[in-house]
Amino acid sequence: MSTSETKPVTTDLKALIKLPLTSSIISTVLGIIILIIGVTVFASWIYAMVMYLLVGLMLLIFAIIGTFRLSKANDVTRAGEVCITHGWWIFSTGVGGIMVYVAPFFTKEAPALGALAAIASALAMVLGLIIVIHAKRKMGVRLTV
Amino acid sequence: MSSSKTASSEEYPWKDIRGDYVLVPVPPWERRTLMNIFLVYTGVLSCLAVLWGGGALGMQGNLQDVVIATVIGDIILTIIGGLCAYIGGVAHQSTYGILRHVYGWYGAWVFGALLSGIPAWGWFVVETWLFGLMIHDLAPQHPLAHIGWASLWGGLLMTTTAYVGYAGLAFLSYIVVPAFFVIVTASFFAGIHFGGGFEKLWAFTPPQPVPLTALITQVVGLYVCGAIITSDISRFARKPRDGSIAWGVQIMVLMTYYMIAAAMLTMAMGGTYFSKAMLMAGLGLGAYFAAIFGQWTTNDNNLYSSALAWDIFIPIKKRLLVLILGILGSLYAAYVGFVAGASLQPFINFLMWLGIWLPPIGGVMIADFYVFQKYKGIPRYERYKMYVGKEFPLINWPAWVAMIIGGAAAQGWLMPAAVLQVIPHSLVGLLMAFVVYLILAIPLDKAGVSIYIGRHKVDEYGK
């Protein structure tokens, strides 16, 4: 990797990572939204709070590290690999979030917040998929790196 | 990535005729990141079997004992699996390819079949049947959820990713692992709530408590065979240590978590009722997801490992072998599901008995790579190196003897029962084989007595 680190970041690469970088930043925001929902339900339903915090934190960590690593990538292959790894993680966390937040047990105290968290998870799932498909089609990396 | 695919025949002289690098080392351009290896290992772990394993602990010990047993057991598994994974990371060959170096050419056939060929296929059948049972529990009225039909379509589903090969296993793990973690965590909390809350856990005392050492034995026994075949995955790692790190992290973090959480759920609900907890919480979709994908990510690995082992000496393409084994396994599981009163228990007992003989195979492998090869003065990164024209022994007889003695010790035939009550059977077998191999191999080598019988020269196809 040391050789690739010395390469200058090209304009092409900057353009290429724009979409996954934006998607990753939006996923970070979605993670923060779910975390805030978790804090909001703290007093009313502890089990729901734990699940909101868990998914929010996972999404936040996967997206924020992905954003950081992507902005540091100096070649297309490296950027593509970061996209694949973090894209799938964001996607899968989103899938988990949707399944949990449609369950009545976790949303009985605040159905509207549950619906909001489910929508945020669905968006994260779509964004994760966008990152993966973009990396596969535009950066030419495999679906698993 | 693909740019390095242009490696010349001097750099990579092998021809992969069987597919998925069964007989030859994994080339540099096919090697994967640490994260990839981690996710594939975690995909294997993320199944309902580990949750049932944790649940079984919860019936036999209080929370403190369960936590201690899980942590100690997982440390042992981390060490064994980490050592084996490193060998795969250096050699870039499957466990059965590595066995050629350790046990000789024929040894790889015999011990490969014993280590994975038979047991991994057997567990594929058992888990496919369990999949059928689980789907039937979730939707008892649906015709496709009949145990027989569900076993059949479930088994065939699991065969698809094993058919694709390593990329298929990795693909599924990428999609499933974080979601499975979230859903299973949700089921733990729901189960604890419905079972009476956290207060009940602290006060829980098992009806028939077992000693701490017995709990540790169970934790180690649950996954020690998986720990020994870690090279099947770590051979794809870019750096030799990646496999060991990935293995260690998933065992110490995720397995510890799954086991303790499952035990807690059992203490609260009186049984390992994940599906029940999920359905009570309204997590119906999650229950299906966990049941289908949890079994799938594990069972495709069973089939994959079994095919790798058989392909060492059955001269057909690995994909065809996966298909044959997958269809046979699915039909067997479906047959058991369709025939009223049929049970897989005798078969499971046989697999459990066989499981005791497997750790000694790993014990000899660890002894040979880390100690005997060092004694021979071979640098670490040169050990088990494959090159066209390399001569393998047909039989490394001290390795065979050490393995048999190790297995007999683990069965309790050579050890006082008191020892086996303190040290896990699997660990006894592994350590005994490790020691016996070194006691035989090093002095014989020093005395100038060859430990090898016969020679086989490997060609560019790895045959």
Coordinates of C-alpha atoms in Angstrom, one line a residue:
Chain A
M1 CA 0.0 0.0 0.0
S2 CA 2.9 2.3 0.6
T3 CA 3.4 2.9 -3.1
S4 CA -0.2 3.8 -3.7
E5 CA -0.1 6.3 -0.8
T6 CA 2.4 8.4 -2.5
K7 CA 0.3 8.7 -5.7
P8 CA -1.5 12.0 -6.2
V9 CA -5.2 12.0 -6.0
T10 CA -6.5 12.5 -9.5
T11 CA -9.5 14.5 -10.5
D12 CA -11.0 11.3 -12.0
L13 CA -10.8 9.6 -8.7
K14 CA -12.4 12.6 -6.9
A15 CA -15.3 12.5 -9.4
L16 CA -15.5 8.7 -9.0
I17 CA -15.8 8.7 -5.3
K18 CA -18.2 11.6 -5.1
L19 CA -21.4 9.5 -5.1
P20 CA -20.2 6.9 -2.5
L21 CA -18.7 9.6 -0.4
T22 CA -22.0 11.5 -0.4
S23 CA -24.0 8.3 0.3
S24 CA -21.6 7.5 3.2
I25 CA -22.0 11.0 4.7
I26 CA -25.8 10.7 4.5
S27 CA -25.6 7.3 6.1
T28 CA -23.7 8.9 8.9
V29 CA -26.5 11.4 9.4
L30 CA -29.0 8.6 9.4
G31 CA -27.1 6.8 12.1
I32 CA -27.1 10.0 14.2
I33 CA -30.9 10.3 13.7
I34 CA -31.4 6.8 15.0
L35 CA -29.2 7.5 17.9
I36 CA -31.2 10.6 18.8
I37 CA -34.4 8.5 18.6
G38 CA -32.7 6.0 21.0
V39 CA -31.9 8.8 23.5
T40 CA -35.5 10.1 23.2
V41 CA -37.1 6.8 24.2
F42 CA -34.7 6.3 27.0
A43 CA -37.2 6.9 29.8
S44 CA -40.1 5.2 28.3
W45 CA -38.9 1.9 26.9
I46 CA -35.4 0.6 27.7
Y47 CA -35.4 -2.4 25.3
A48 CA -36.3 -0.2 22.4
M49 CA -33.6 2.3 23.4
V50 CA -31.0 -0.4 23.3
M51 CA -32.0 -1.5 19.8
Y52 CA -32.0 2.1 18.5
L53 CA -28.6 2.8 20.0
L54 CA -27.2 -0.4 18.7
V55 CA -28.3 0.1 15.1
G56 CA -27.6 3.8 15.2
L57 CA -24.1 3.2 16.5
M58 CA -23.3 0.4 14.0
L59 CA -24.5 2.6 11.1
L60 CA -22.6 5.6 12.4
I61 CA -19.4 3.6 12.9
F62 CA -19.6 1.8 9.5
A63 CA -20.5 5.1 7.6
I64 CA -18.1 7.4 9.4
I65 CA -15.1 5.1 9.0
G66 CA -16.1 4.4 5.4
T67 CA -16.2 8.2 4.8
F68 CA -12.8 8.7 6.3
R69 CA -11.2 5.8 4.5
L70 CA -12.8 6.8 1.2
S71 CA -11.5 10.3 1.5
K72 CA -8.0 9.0 2.1
A73 CA -8.0 6.5 -0.8
N74 CA -5.5 7.3 -3.4
D75 CA -6.3 4.8 -6.2
V76 CA -9.5 3.5 -7.7
T77 CA -9.0 -0.1 -6.5
R78 CA -8.4 1.0 -2.9
A79 CA -11.5 3.3 -3.1
G80 CA -13.5 0.5 -4.6
E81 CA -12.6 -2.0 -1.9
V82 CA -13.5 0.5 0.8
C83 CA -16.9 1.1 -0.9
I84 CA -17.6 -2.6 -1.1
T85 CA -16.8 -3.3 2.5
H86 CA -18.6 -0.4 4.0
G87 CA -21.4 -0.4 1.5
W88 CA -22.4 -4.0 2.4
W89 CA -22.1 -3.2 6.1
I90 CA -24.4 -0.2 5.8
F91 CA -26.8 -2.2 3.7
S92 CA -26.9 -5.1 6.1
T93 CA -27.3 -2.9 9.2
G94 CA -30.2 -1.2 7.4
V95 CA -31.8 -4.6 6.7
G96 CA -31.5 -5.5 10.4
G97 CA -32.9 -2.1 11.5
I98 CA -36.0 -2.4 9.3
M99 CA -36.8 -5.8 10.6
V100 CA -36.5 -4.7 14.2
Y101 CA -38.3 -1.4 13.9
V102 CA -41.4 -2.8 12.4
A103 CA -41.8 -5.2 15.3
P104 CA -44.6 -4.0 17.7
F105 CA -42.5 -4.9 20.8
F106 CA -39.9 -2.2 20.1
T107 CA -42.3 0.5 18.9
K108 CA -45.3 0.2 21.2
E109 CA -44.3 3.3 23.3
A110 CA -43.6 5.5 20.3
P111 CA -44.9 4.2 17.0
A112 CA -44.0 7.3 15.1
L113 CA -40.4 7.2 16.2
G114 CA -40.3 3.5 15.3
A115 CA -41.6 4.4 11.8
L116 CA -39.0 7.1 11.5
A117 CA -36.2 4.7 12.5
A118 CA -37.5 2.1 10.0
I119 CA -37.5 4.7 7.2
A120 CA -33.9 5.8 8.2
S121 CA -32.9 2.1 8.1
A122 CA -34.5 1.6 4.7
L123 CA -32.7 4.7 3.4
A124 CA -29.4 3.4 4.7
M125 CA -30.1 0.0 3.0
V126 CA -30.6 1.8 -0.3
L127 CA -27.6 4.0 0.1
G128 CA -25.4 0.9 1.0
L129 CA -26.6 -0.8 -2.2
I130 CA -25.9 2.4 -4.2
I131 CA -22.3 2.4 -2.9
V132 CA -21.8 -1.3 -3.7
I133 CA -23.3 -1.1 -7.2
H134 CA -21.3 2.1 -8.0
A135 CA -18.1 0.4 -6.8
K136 CA -18.8 -2.6 -8.9
R137 CA -19.8 -0.8 -12.1
K138 CA -17.6 2.3 -12.1
M139 CA -14.6 1.1 -10.1
G140 CA -14.5 -2.4 -11.5
V141 CA -14.0 -4.2 -8.2
R142 CA -15.6 -7.5 -7.1
L143 CA -18.7 -7.7 -5.1
T144 CA -16.6 -9.2 -2.3
V145 CA -13.1 -7.9 -1.7
Chain B
M1 CA -6.4 -6.4 -8.1
S2 CA -7.0 -7.6 -11.6
S3 CA -3.9 -5.9 -12.8
S4 CA -1.8 -8.4 -10.9
K5 CA -3.6 -11.2 -12.7
T6 CA -1.0 -10.8 -15.4
A7 CA 1.5 -12.6 -13.2
S8 CA 3.8 -14.7 -15.3
S9 CA 3.9 -18.4 -15.2
E10 CA 7.2 -18.1 -13.3
E11 CA 5.5 -16.3 -10.5
Y12 CA 2.4 -18.5 -10.6
P13 CA 3.1 -21.8 -12.4
W14 CA 0.0 -23.6 -11.3
K15 CA -3.1 -24.6 -13.3
D16 CA -6.3 -24.8 -11.3
I17 CA -8.2 -27.5 -13.1
R18 CA -10.6 -28.4 -10.2
G19 CA -11.6 -24.9 -9.5
D20 CA -11.5 -22.7 -6.3
Y21 CA -7.8 -23.6 -5.9
V22 CA -8.5 -27.0 -4.3
L23 CA -5.1 -28.6 -5.2
V24 CA -2.9 -25.5 -5.8
P25 CA -2.1 -22.4 -3.7
V26 CA -4.4 -19.4 -4.0
P27 CA -2.8 -16.9 -6.4
P28 CA -2.0 -13.3 -5.2
W29 CA -4.8 -11.7 -7.3
E30 CA -7.4 -13.8 -5.6
R31 CA -6.4 -12.9 -2.1
R32 CA -8.8 -11.0 0.1
T33 CA -8.8 -8.3 2.8
L34 CA -8.7 -8.9 6.5
M35 CA -12.3 -7.7 6.6
N36 CA -13.4 -10.2 4.0
I37 CA -11.8 -13.1 6.0
F38 CA -13.4 -11.8 9.2
L39 CA -16.9 -11.7 7.6
V40 CA -16.6 -15.2 6.2
Y41 CA -15.5 -16.6 9.6
T42 CA -18.3 -14.7 11.2
G43 CA -20.8 -16.0 8.7
V44 CA -19.9 -19.5 9.8
L45 CA -20.3 -18.6 13.4
S46 CA -23.5 -16.6 13.0
C47 CA -25.9 -19.6 13.1
L48 CA -28.5 -21.0 15.4
A49 CA -26.2 -23.8 16.5
V50 CA -23.9 -21.5 18.4
L51 CA -27.0 -20.0 20.1
W52 CA -28.2 -23.4 21.0
G53 CA -24.7 -24.1 22.4
G54 CA -25.0 -21.0 24.6
G55 CA -28.5 -22.0 25.6
A56 CA -27.2 -25.4 26.7
L57 CA -24.7 -23.6 29.0
G58 CA -27.5 -21.6 30.4
M59 CA -29.3 -24.7 31.6
Q60 CA -26.2 -26.0 33.5
G61 CA -24.5 -23.1 35.2
N62 CA -25.2 -19.7 36.9
L63 CA -24.4 -16.5 35.0
Q64 CA -21.0 -16.1 36.6
D65 CA -19.9 -19.6 35.7
V66 CA -21.3 -19.3 32.1
V67 CA -19.3 -16.1 31.6
I68 CA -16.1 -17.6 33.0
A69 CA -16.5 -20.8 31.0
T70 CA -17.2 -19.0 27.8
V71 CA -14.2 -16.6 28.1
I72 CA -11.8 -19.4 28.9
G73 CA -13.2 -21.7 26.2
D74 CA -13.0 -19.0 23.7
I75 CA -9.4 -18.2 24.6
I76 CA -8.5 -21.9 23.9
L77 CA -10.4 -21.8 20.6
T78 CA -8.6 -18.5 19.7
I79 CA -5.2 -20.1 20.3
I80 CA -6.0 -23.3 18.4
G81 CA -7.8 -21.6 15.5
G82 CA -5.3 -18.8 15.3
L83 CA -2.3 -21.2 15.0
C84 CA -4.1 -23.2 12.3
A85 CA -5.2 -20.1 10.4
Y86 CA -1.7 -18.8 10.3
I87 CA -0.5 -21.9 8.6
G88 CA -3.1 -21.4 5.9
G89 CA -2.1 -17.7 5.6
V90 CA 1.5 -18.7 5.0
A91 CA 0.9 -21.7 2.7
H92 CA -2.2 -20.3 0.9
Q93 CA -3.4 -23.9 0.7
S94 CA -6.6 -25.5 2.1
T95 CA -6.4 -27.6 5.2
Y96 CA -6.3 -30.8 3.1
G97 CA -3.5 -29.4 0.9
I98 CA -1.6 -28.7 4.2
L99 CA -2.3 -32.2 5.4
R100 CA -0.2 -33.5 2.4
H101 CA 2.9 -31.8 4.0
V102 CA 2.1 -33.1 7.4
Y103 CA 0.7 -36.6 7.0
G104 CA 2.0 -37.3 3.5
W105 CA 0.2 -37.8 0.2
Y106 CA -2.1 -40.6 1.4
G107 CA -2.4 -39.1 4.8
A108 CA -4.2 -36.1 3.2
W109 CA -6.7 -38.5 1.7
V110 CA -7.4 -40.4 4.9
F111 CA -7.3 -37.6 7.4
G112 CA -8.9 -35.1 5.0
A113 CA -11.9 -37.4 4.7
L114 CA -11.9 -38.0 8.5
L115 CA -11.4 -34.3 9.4
S116 CA -13.9 -32.8 7.0
G117 CA -15.1 -35.0 4.1
I118 CA -17.4 -37.2 6.3
P119 CA -18.1 -34.9 9.3
A120 CA -18.7 -31.6 7.4
W121 CA -21.1 -33.4 5.0
G122 CA -22.7 -35.1 8.0
W123 CA -23.3 -31.8 9.7
F124 CA -24.6 -30.4 6.4
V125 CA -27.3 -33.1 6.5
V126 CA -28.1 -32.5 10.2
E127 CA -28.3 -28.7 9.8
T128 CA -30.4 -29.0 6.7
W129 CA -32.8 -31.2 8.6
L130 CA -32.8 -28.7 11.5
F131 CA -33.5 -26.0 9.1
G132 CA -36.6 -27.9 8.0
L133 CA -37.7 -28.3 11.6
M134 CA -37.3 -24.6 12.2
I135 CA -39.2 -23.5 9.1
H136 CA -42.0 -25.9 10.1
D137 CA -42.1 -24.4 13.6
L138 CA -42.4 -20.9 12.1
A139 CA -45.2 -21.7 9.6
P140 CA -46.6 -25.1 10.4
Q141 CA -49.6 -24.8 8.0
H142 CA -47.7 -23.9 4.9
P143 CA -47.1 -26.9 2.5
L144 CA -43.6 -25.7 1.7
A145 CA -42.8 -25.6 5.4
H146 CA -43.3 -29.3 5.8
I147 CA -40.1 -30.6 7.4
G148 CA -39.3 -32.7 4.3
W149 CA -39.9 -30.1 1.7
A150 CA -38.3 -27.3 3.8
S151 CA -35.2 -29.5 4.2
L152 CA -35.1 -30.1 0.5
W153 CA -35.4 -26.5 -0.7
G154 CA -33.2 -25.3 2.2
G155 CA -30.5 -27.8 1.4
L156 CA -30.5 -26.8 -2.3
L157 CA -30.5 -23.1 -1.4
M158 CA -27.4 -23.7 0.7
T159 CA -25.8 -25.6 -2.1
T160 CA -25.9 -22.6 -4.4
T161 CA -23.4 -20.5 -2.6
A162 CA -21.1 -23.4 -1.9
Y163 CA -21.3 -24.2 -5.7
V164 CA -20.1 -20.7 -6.5
G165 CA -17.2 -21.3 -4.2
Y166 CA -15.4 -18.9 -1.8
A167 CA -16.8 -15.8 -3.5
G168 CA -20.3 -17.2 -2.9
L169 CA -19.6 -17.8 0.8
A170 CA -18.1 -14.3 1.2
F171 CA -21.0 -12.6 -0.7
L172 CA -23.6 -14.1 1.6
S173 CA -21.6 -13.3 4.7
Y174 CA -21.3 -9.6 3.6
I175 CA -25.1 -9.4 3.3
V176 CA -26.1 -11.3 6.4
V177 CA -23.6 -10.8 9.3
P178 CA -24.5 -7.3 10.6
A179 CA -28.3 -7.9 10.1
F180 CA -28.1 -11.2 11.9
F181 CA -26.3 -9.6 14.8
V182 CA -29.0 -6.9 15.1
I183 CA -31.9 -9.4 14.9
V184 CA -30.5 -11.9 17.3
T185 CA -29.8 -9.1 19.8
A186 CA -33.4 -8.0 19.5
S187 CA -34.5 -11.5 20.2
F188 CA -32.3 -11.7 23.3
F189 CA -33.9 -8.5 24.8
A190 CA -37.4 -9.6 23.9
G191 CA -36.8 -13.0 25.3
I192 CA -35.4 -11.7 28.6
H193 CA -38.3 -9.3 28.9
F194 CA -41.0 -11.9 28.3
G195 CA -39.1 -14.4 30.5
G196 CA -39.3 -12.1 33.6
G197 CA -36.6 -9.5 33.1
F198 CA -33.0 -9.1 34.1
E199 CA -33.7 -9.6 37.8
K200 CA -34.5 -13.3 37.1
L201 CA -31.0 -13.8 35.6
W202 CA -29.1 -12.7 38.6
A203 CA -31.1 -15.0 40.9
F204 CA -31.0 -18.0 38.5
T205 CA -29.5 -21.2 39.8
P206 CA -29.5 -24.3 37.4
P207 CA -31.5 -27.3 38.5
Q208 CA -28.5 -29.6 38.0
P209 CA -25.3 -27.5 38.0
V210 CA -22.2 -29.0 36.3
P211 CA -18.6 -28.2 37.2
L212 CA -16.9 -25.2 35.5
T213 CA -14.5 -27.5 33.7
A214 CA -17.4 -29.4 32.1
L215 CA -18.8 -26.1 30.8
I216 CA -15.4 -25.1 29.4
T217 CA -15.2 -28.5 27.6
Q218 CA -18.6 -27.8 26.0
V219 CA -17.5 -24.4 24.8
V220 CA -14.3 -25.8 23.3
G221 CA -16.0 -28.9 21.9
L222 CA -18.6 -26.8 20.1
Y223 CA -16.2 -25.2 17.7
V224 CA -12.8 -27.0 17.9
C225 CA -13.3 -28.8 14.6
G226 CA -14.0 -25.4 13.0
A227 CA -10.8 -24.1 14.6
I228 CA -8.8 -26.8 13.0
I229 CA -10.0 -26.2 9.4
T230 CA -9.5 -22.4 9.6
S231 CA -7.0 -22.7 6.7
D232 CA -9.8 -23.3 4.3
I233 CA -10.7 -19.6 4.6
S234 CA -7.4 -18.0 5.8
R235 CA -5.6 -19.3 2.6
F236 CA -7.3 -16.4 0.8
A237 CA -5.8 -13.8 3.2
R238 CA -3.4 -11.3 1.8
K239 CA -1.1 -11.3 4.9
P240 CA -0.3 -14.4 6.8
R241 CA -1.5 -13.0 10.1
D242 CA -4.9 -11.8 8.7
G243 CA -6.6 -15.1 9.2
S244 CA -5.4 -15.4 12.8
I245 CA -6.5 -11.9 13.6
A246 CA -9.9 -12.4 12.0
W247 CA -10.5 -15.7 13.7
G248 CA -9.4 -14.3 17.1
V249 CA -11.6 -11.3 17.0
Q250 CA -14.7 -13.1 15.9
I251 CA -14.3 -15.8 18.6
M252 CA -13.4 -13.4 21.4
V253 CA -16.0 -10.8 20.6
L254 CA -18.9 -12.4 18.7
M255 CA -18.8 -15.9 19.9
T256 CA -18.5 -14.8 23.5
Y257 CA -21.4 -12.4 23.0
Y258 CA -23.6 -14.9 21.3
M259 CA -23.0 -17.7 23.8
I260 CA -23.5 -15.5 26.9
A261 CA -26.6 -13.8 25.5
A262 CA -28.1 -17.1 24.5
A263 CA -27.4 -18.5 28.0
M264 CA -29.1 -15.4 29.5
L265 CA -32.1 -15.9 27.2
T266 CA -32.4 -19.5 28.3
M267 CA -32.1 -18.6 32.0
A268 CA -35.0 -16.1 31.5
M269 CA -37.3 -18.2 29.3
G270 CA -36.4 -21.7 30.5
G271 CA -35.2 -22.8 27.1
T272 CA -33.4 -21.6 23.9
Y273 CA -36.6 -20.2 22.4
F274 CA -35.2 -17.7 19.9
S275 CA -38.0 -18.2 17.4
K276 CA -40.6 -18.0 20.2
A277 CA -39.1 -14.8 21.6
M278 CA -39.0 -13.2 18.1
L279 CA -42.6 -14.2 17.3
M280 CA -43.8 -12.9 20.7
A281 CA -42.1 -9.6 19.9
G282 CA -43.7 -9.4 16.5
L283 CA -40.3 -10.0 14.8
G284 CA -41.8 -12.5 12.4
L285 CA -39.7 -11.3 9.4
G286 CA -36.6 -11.3 11.6
A287 CA -37.4 -14.9 12.7
Y288 CA -37.5 -16.0 9.1
F289 CA -34.3 -14.0 8.3
A290 CA -32.4 -15.5 11.2
A291 CA -33.6 -19.1 10.5
I292 CA -32.9 -19.0 6.8
F293 CA -29.7 -17.0 6.5
G294 CA -28.3 -18.1 9.9
Q295 CA -28.3 -21.7 8.8
W296 CA -27.4 -20.8 5.2
T297 CA -24.1 -19.0 6.0
T298 CA -23.0 -21.9 8.2
N299 CA -24.2 -24.8 6.2
D300 CA -22.8 -23.7 2.9
N301 CA -19.4 -23.7 4.6
N302 CA -19.9 -27.2 5.8
L303 CA -20.6 -28.3 2.2
Y304 CA -17.7 -26.3 0.9
S305 CA -15.2 -27.8 3.4
S306 CA -16.5 -31.3 2.7
A307 CA -16.1 -30.9 -1.0
L308 CA -12.6 -29.5 -0.6
A309 CA -11.6 -32.6 1.4
W310 CA -13.0 -35.1 -1.1
D311 CA -11.6 -33.2 -4.1
I312 CA -8.1 -34.0 -2.9
F313 CA -8.5 -37.5 -4.4
I314 CA -11.8 -37.6 -6.4
P315 CA -10.8 -36.3 -9.8
I316 CA -13.8 -34.2 -10.8
K317 CA -14.4 -30.4 -10.7
K318 CA -15.1 -29.1 -7.3
R319 CA -18.4 -27.5 -8.4
L320 CA -19.7 -30.8 -9.6
L321 CA -18.6 -32.4 -6.4
V322 CA -20.4 -29.7 -4.4
L323 CA -23.5 -30.3 -6.4
I324 CA -23.4 -34.1 -5.9
L325 CA -22.8 -33.8 -2.1
G326 CA -25.4 -31.0 -1.8
I327 CA -28.1 -32.9 -3.6
L328 CA -27.4 -36.1 -1.7
G329 CA -27.3 -34.3 1.6
S330 CA -30.6 -32.5 0.9
L331 CA -32.3 -35.7 -0.2
Y332 CA -31.1 -37.5 3.0
A333 CA -32.3 -34.6 5.2
A334 CA -35.6 -34.5 3.3
Y335 CA -36.0 -38.3 3.6
V336 CA -35.7 -38.0 7.3
G337 CA -38.1 -35.1 7.3
F338 CA -40.7 -37.0 5.3
V339 CA -40.5 -40.4 7.0
A340 CA -42.5 -40.1 10.2
G341 CA -40.7 -41.3 13.2
A342 CA -37.3 -41.1 11.5
S343 CA -34.6 -39.5 13.6
L344 CA -31.1 -38.4 12.9
Q345 CA -29.9 -39.0 16.4
P346 CA -27.8 -42.2 15.7
F347 CA -26.2 -40.2 12.9
I348 CA -25.6 -37.2 15.2
N349 CA -24.1 -39.6 17.8
F350 CA -21.7 -41.0 15.2
L351 CA -20.6 -37.5 14.2
M352 CA -20.1 -36.5 17.8
W353 CA -17.9 -39.7 18.3
L354 CA -16.0 -38.8 15.2
G355 CA -15.5 -35.2 16.4
I356 CA -13.3 -36.5 19.3
W357 CA -10.8 -37.8 16.7
L358 CA -10.4 -34.6 14.9
P359 CA -8.5 -32.3 17.3
P360 CA -5.4 -34.6 17.2
I361 CA -5.2 -34.1 13.5
G362 CA -4.8 -30.4 14.2
G363 CA -2.3 -31.1 17.1
V364 CA 0.1 -32.9 14.7
M365 CA -0.4 -30.1 12.1
I366 CA 0.6 -27.4 14.7
A367 CA 3.5 -29.5 16.0
D368 CA 4.9 -30.1 12.5
F369 CA 4.6 -26.5 11.3
Y370 CA 5.7 -24.6 14.4
V371 CA 8.2 -27.0 16.0
F372 CA 9.4 -29.7 13.7
Q373 CA 9.9 -27.4 10.7
K374 CA 11.7 -24.9 12.9
Y375 CA 13.9 -27.7 14.2
K376 CA 14.7 -28.6 10.6
G377 CA 15.8 -24.9 10.1
I378 CA 13.2 -24.0 7.5
P379 CA 12.3 -20.3 7.7
R380 CA 8.7 -19.7 8.6
Y381 CA 7.5 -18.3 5.3
E382 CA 9.2 -21.1 3.4
R383 CA 7.4 -23.9 5.4
Y384 CA 4.9 -25.9 3.3
K385 CA 5.8 -23.9 0.2
M386 CA 4.5 -25.6 -3.0
Y387 CA 6.4 -25.6 -6.2
V388 CA 6.1 -27.7 -9.3
G389 CA 8.1 -30.9 -8.9
K390 CA 8.1 -30.8 -5.1
E391 CA 8.4 -34.3 -3.6
F392 CA 5.8 -35.2 -0.9
P393 CA 6.2 -38.2 1.3
L394 CA 3.4 -40.8 0.7
I395 CA 3.2 -41.4 4.5
N396 CA 4.7 -39.5 7.4
W397 CA 4.3 -42.4 9.9
P398 CA 5.0 -40.6 13.2
A399 CA 2.2 -38.2 12.3
W400 CA -0.2 -41.2 11.8
V401 CA 0.9 -42.8 15.1
A402 CA 0.6 -39.5 17.0
M403 CA -2.8 -38.8 15.6
I404 CA -4.1 -42.3 16.6
I405 CA -2.6 -42.1 20.1
G406 CA -4.1 -38.6 20.5
G407 CA -7.5 -39.8 19.4
A408 CA -7.4 -42.8 21.7
A409 CA -6.4 -40.5 24.6
A410 CA -9.4 -38.2 23.9
Q411 CA -11.7 -41.2 23.8
G412 CA -10.5 -42.0 27.4
W413 CA -8.8 -45.2 26.4
L414 CA -5.3 -44.1 27.5
M415 CA -6.2 -41.6 30.2
P416 CA -7.6 -41.8 33.7
A417 CA -11.2 -40.5 33.8
A418 CA -10.2 -37.9 36.3
V419 CA -8.0 -36.2 33.7
L420 CA -10.8 -35.9 31.2
Q421 CA -13.0 -34.4 33.9
V422 CA -10.5 -31.5 34.3
I423 CA -9.2 -31.1 30.7
P424 CA -11.6 -31.0 27.8
H425 CA -11.5 -34.3 25.7
S426 CA -10.7 -32.3 22.5
L427 CA -7.8 -30.5 24.2
V428 CA -6.4 -33.8 25.6
G429 CA -6.4 -35.3 22.1
L430 CA -4.8 -32.3 20.6
L431 CA -2.1 -31.9 23.2
M432 CA -1.3 -35.7 23.3
A433 CA -0.9 -35.8 19.5
F434 CA 1.3 -32.7 19.6
V435 CA 3.6 -34.2 22.2
V436 CA 3.7 -37.7 20.8
Y437 CA 4.6 -36.4 17.3
L438 CA 7.5 -34.4 18.5
I439 CA 8.7 -37.2 20.8
L440 CA 8.8 -39.5 17.8
A441 CA 9.8 -37.2 14.9
I442 CA 12.7 -35.2 16.4
P443 CA 14.7 -38.0 18.0
L444 CA 14.2 -40.2 14.9
D445 CA 15.3 -37.4 12.6
K446 CA 18.4 -36.8 14.9
A447 CA 19.2 -40.5 14.7
G448 CA 19.1 -40.4 10.9
V449 CA 15.9 -42.6 10.7
S450 CA 13.6 -41.4 7.9
I451 CA 10.1 -40.6 9.2
Y452 CA 8.8 -40.6 5.6
I453 CA 7.7 -43.5 3.5
G454 CA 7.6 -43.2 -0.3
R455 CA 7.7 -40.2 -2.6
H456 CA 5.2 -38.4 -4.8
K457 CA 6.2 -35.6 -7.2
V458 CA 3.6 -32.9 -7.6
D459 CA 2.8 -31.6 -11.1
E460 CA 1.6 -28.2 -12.3
Y461 CA -2.0 -29.2 -11.6
G462 CA -1.2 -29.8 -8.0
K463 CA -1.7 -33.6 -8.5

